[in-house]
Short mmCIF file of C-alpha atoms in Angstrom, two decimals:
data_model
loop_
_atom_site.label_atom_id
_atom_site.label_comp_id
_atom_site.label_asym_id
_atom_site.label_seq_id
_atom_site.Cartn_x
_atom_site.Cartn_y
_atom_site.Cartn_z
CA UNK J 1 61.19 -51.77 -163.19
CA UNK J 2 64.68 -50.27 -163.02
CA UNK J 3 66.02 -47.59 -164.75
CA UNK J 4 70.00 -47.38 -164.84
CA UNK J 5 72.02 -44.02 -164.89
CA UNK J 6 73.07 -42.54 -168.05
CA UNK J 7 76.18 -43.63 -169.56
CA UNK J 8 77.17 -39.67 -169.77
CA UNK J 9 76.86 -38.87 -166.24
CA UNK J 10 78.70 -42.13 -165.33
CA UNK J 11 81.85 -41.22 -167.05
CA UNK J 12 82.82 -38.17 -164.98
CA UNK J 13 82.68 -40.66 -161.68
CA UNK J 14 84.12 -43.35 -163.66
CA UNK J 15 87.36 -41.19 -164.86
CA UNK J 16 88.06 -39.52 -161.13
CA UNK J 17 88.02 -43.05 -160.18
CA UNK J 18 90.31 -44.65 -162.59
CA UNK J 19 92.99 -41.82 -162.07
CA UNK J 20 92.88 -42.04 -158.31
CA UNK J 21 93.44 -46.01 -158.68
CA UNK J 22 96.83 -44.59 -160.81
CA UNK J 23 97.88 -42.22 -158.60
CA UNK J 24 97.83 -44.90 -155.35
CA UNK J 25 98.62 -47.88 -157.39
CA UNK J 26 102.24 -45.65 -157.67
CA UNK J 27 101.99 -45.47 -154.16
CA UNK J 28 101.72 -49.16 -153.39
CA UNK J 29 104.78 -49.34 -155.50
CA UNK J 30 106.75 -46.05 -154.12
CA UNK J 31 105.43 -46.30 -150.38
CA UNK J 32 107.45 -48.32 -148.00
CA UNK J 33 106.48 -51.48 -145.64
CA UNK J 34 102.60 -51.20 -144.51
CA UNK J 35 101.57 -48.56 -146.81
CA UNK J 36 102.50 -50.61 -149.60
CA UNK J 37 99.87 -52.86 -148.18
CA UNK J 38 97.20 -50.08 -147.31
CA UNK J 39 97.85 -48.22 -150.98
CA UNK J 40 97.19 -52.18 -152.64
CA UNK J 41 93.79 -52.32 -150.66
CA UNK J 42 93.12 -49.11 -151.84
CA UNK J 43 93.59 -50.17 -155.32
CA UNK J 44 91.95 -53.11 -155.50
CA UNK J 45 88.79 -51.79 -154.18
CA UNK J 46 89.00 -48.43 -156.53
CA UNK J 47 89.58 -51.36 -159.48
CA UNK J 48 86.23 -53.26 -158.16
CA UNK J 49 83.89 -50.18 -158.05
CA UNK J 50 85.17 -48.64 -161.62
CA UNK J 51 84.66 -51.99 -162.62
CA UNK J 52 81.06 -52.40 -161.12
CA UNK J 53 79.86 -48.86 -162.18
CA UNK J 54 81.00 -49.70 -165.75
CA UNK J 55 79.21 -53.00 -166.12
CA UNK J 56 76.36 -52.03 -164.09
CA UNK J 57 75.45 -48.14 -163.52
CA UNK J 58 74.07 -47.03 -160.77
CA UNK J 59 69.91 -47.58 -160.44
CA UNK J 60 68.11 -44.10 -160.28
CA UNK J 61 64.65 -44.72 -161.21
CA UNK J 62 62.88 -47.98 -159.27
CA UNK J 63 58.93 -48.34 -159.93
CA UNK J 64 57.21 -50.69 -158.06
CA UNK J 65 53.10 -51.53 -158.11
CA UNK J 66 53.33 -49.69 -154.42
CA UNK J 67 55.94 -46.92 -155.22
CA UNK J 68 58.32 -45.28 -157.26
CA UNK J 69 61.86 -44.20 -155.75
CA UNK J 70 63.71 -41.65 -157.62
CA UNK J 71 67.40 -40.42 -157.03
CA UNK J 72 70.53 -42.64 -156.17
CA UNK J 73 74.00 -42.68 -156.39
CA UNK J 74 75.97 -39.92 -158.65
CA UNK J 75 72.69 -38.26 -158.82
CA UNK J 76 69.85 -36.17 -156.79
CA UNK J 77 68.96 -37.25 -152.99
CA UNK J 78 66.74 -40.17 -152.87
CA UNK J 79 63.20 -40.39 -152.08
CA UNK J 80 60.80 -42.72 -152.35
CA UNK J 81 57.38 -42.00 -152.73
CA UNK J 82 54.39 -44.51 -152.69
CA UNK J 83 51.70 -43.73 -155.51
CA UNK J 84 48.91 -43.40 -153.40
CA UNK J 85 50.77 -39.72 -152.12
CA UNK J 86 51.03 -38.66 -155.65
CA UNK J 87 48.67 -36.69 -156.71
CA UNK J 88 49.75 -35.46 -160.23
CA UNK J 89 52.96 -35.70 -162.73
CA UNK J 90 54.12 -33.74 -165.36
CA UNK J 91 56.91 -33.88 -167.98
CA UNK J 92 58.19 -30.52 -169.26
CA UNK J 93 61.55 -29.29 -169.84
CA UNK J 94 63.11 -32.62 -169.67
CA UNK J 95 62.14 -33.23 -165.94
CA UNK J 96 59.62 -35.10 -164.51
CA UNK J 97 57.74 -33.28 -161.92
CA UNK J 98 55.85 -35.42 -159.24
CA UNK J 99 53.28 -33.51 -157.28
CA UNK J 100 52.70 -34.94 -153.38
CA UNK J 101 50.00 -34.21 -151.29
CA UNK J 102 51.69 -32.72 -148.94
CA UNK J 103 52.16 -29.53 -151.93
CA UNK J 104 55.72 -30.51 -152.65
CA UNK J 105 57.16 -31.04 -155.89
CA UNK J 106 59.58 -33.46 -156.61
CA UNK J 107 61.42 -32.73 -159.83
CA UNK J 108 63.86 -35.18 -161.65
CA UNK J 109 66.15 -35.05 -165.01
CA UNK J 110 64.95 -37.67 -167.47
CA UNK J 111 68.01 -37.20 -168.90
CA UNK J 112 69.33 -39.06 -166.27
CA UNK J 113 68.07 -42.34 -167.48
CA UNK J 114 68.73 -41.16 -170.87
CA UNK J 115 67.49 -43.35 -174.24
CA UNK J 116 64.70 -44.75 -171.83
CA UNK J 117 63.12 -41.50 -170.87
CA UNK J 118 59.96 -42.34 -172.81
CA UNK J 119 59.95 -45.57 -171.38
CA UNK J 120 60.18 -43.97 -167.87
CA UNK J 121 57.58 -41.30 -168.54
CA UNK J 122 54.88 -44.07 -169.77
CA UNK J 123 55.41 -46.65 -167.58
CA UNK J 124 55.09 -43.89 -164.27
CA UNK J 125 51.73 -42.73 -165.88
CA UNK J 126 50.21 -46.49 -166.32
CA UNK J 127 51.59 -47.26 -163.10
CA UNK J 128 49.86 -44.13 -161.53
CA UNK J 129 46.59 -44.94 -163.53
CA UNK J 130 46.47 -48.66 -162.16
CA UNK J 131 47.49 -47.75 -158.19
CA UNK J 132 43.99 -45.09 -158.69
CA UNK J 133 42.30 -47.70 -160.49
CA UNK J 134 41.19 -45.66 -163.50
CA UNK J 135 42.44 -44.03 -166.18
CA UNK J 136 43.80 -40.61 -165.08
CA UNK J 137 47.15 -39.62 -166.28
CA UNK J 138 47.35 -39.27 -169.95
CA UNK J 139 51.24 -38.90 -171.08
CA UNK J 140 50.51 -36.79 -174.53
#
């Protein structure tokens, strides 16, 4: 299951982008001979990602029946983690916190994947309770 960046937090990348495509679509125009060229690349590439992370947001959340990988692009570093290392999660605060056995904590904004956060929350506990085979994660 994928969960998909925020709308909120995709704006902020989404605007910087969008005014750097003005600012060197001018200089494709203004700039003389090559750099014309070199400014036009520039734009039509800046065009395709703002394009691409406004249809389709960047994936931060990936649970599989073998792991979960949290993190991506725009957001925290990421990490992927396979269920049978994790040995507890909790919700509090508005982060998920996923304990390892090797005593670190992971901790990641559900806000991040924002109206879905529930969604997220339940489907990492049923995944954790099927990869130990019994029922040991409750999410309430």
């Amino acid at each position: 299951m994928n969960y998909r960046l925020d709308r909120r937090f995709v704006l902020r990348s989404l605007g910087i982008n969008v005014m750097t495509l003005g600012t060197v679509t001018v200089g494709a125009f203004l700039l003389p001979g090559i750099w014309a060229w070199v400014f036009a690349g520039l734009a039509v590439l800046l065009l395709t990602n703002a394009v691409s992370m406004a249809v389709w947001p960047p994936v931060v959340v990936r649970t599989t029946d073998d792991d979960v990988r949290v993190g991506g692009r725009l957001t925290v570093r990421r990490i992927t983690t396979p269920w049978s290392e994790v040995e507890g999660v909790d919700h509090a605060d508005g982060r998920l916190y996923f304990t390892r056995g090797d005593e670190t904590i992971l901790s990641f904004p559900i806000a991040y994947v924002g109206p879905r956060g529930e969604e997220l929350v339940r489907d990492i506990y049923d995944r954790l309770n099927t990869a130990n085979g019994y029922t040991r994660f409750n999410p309430s």
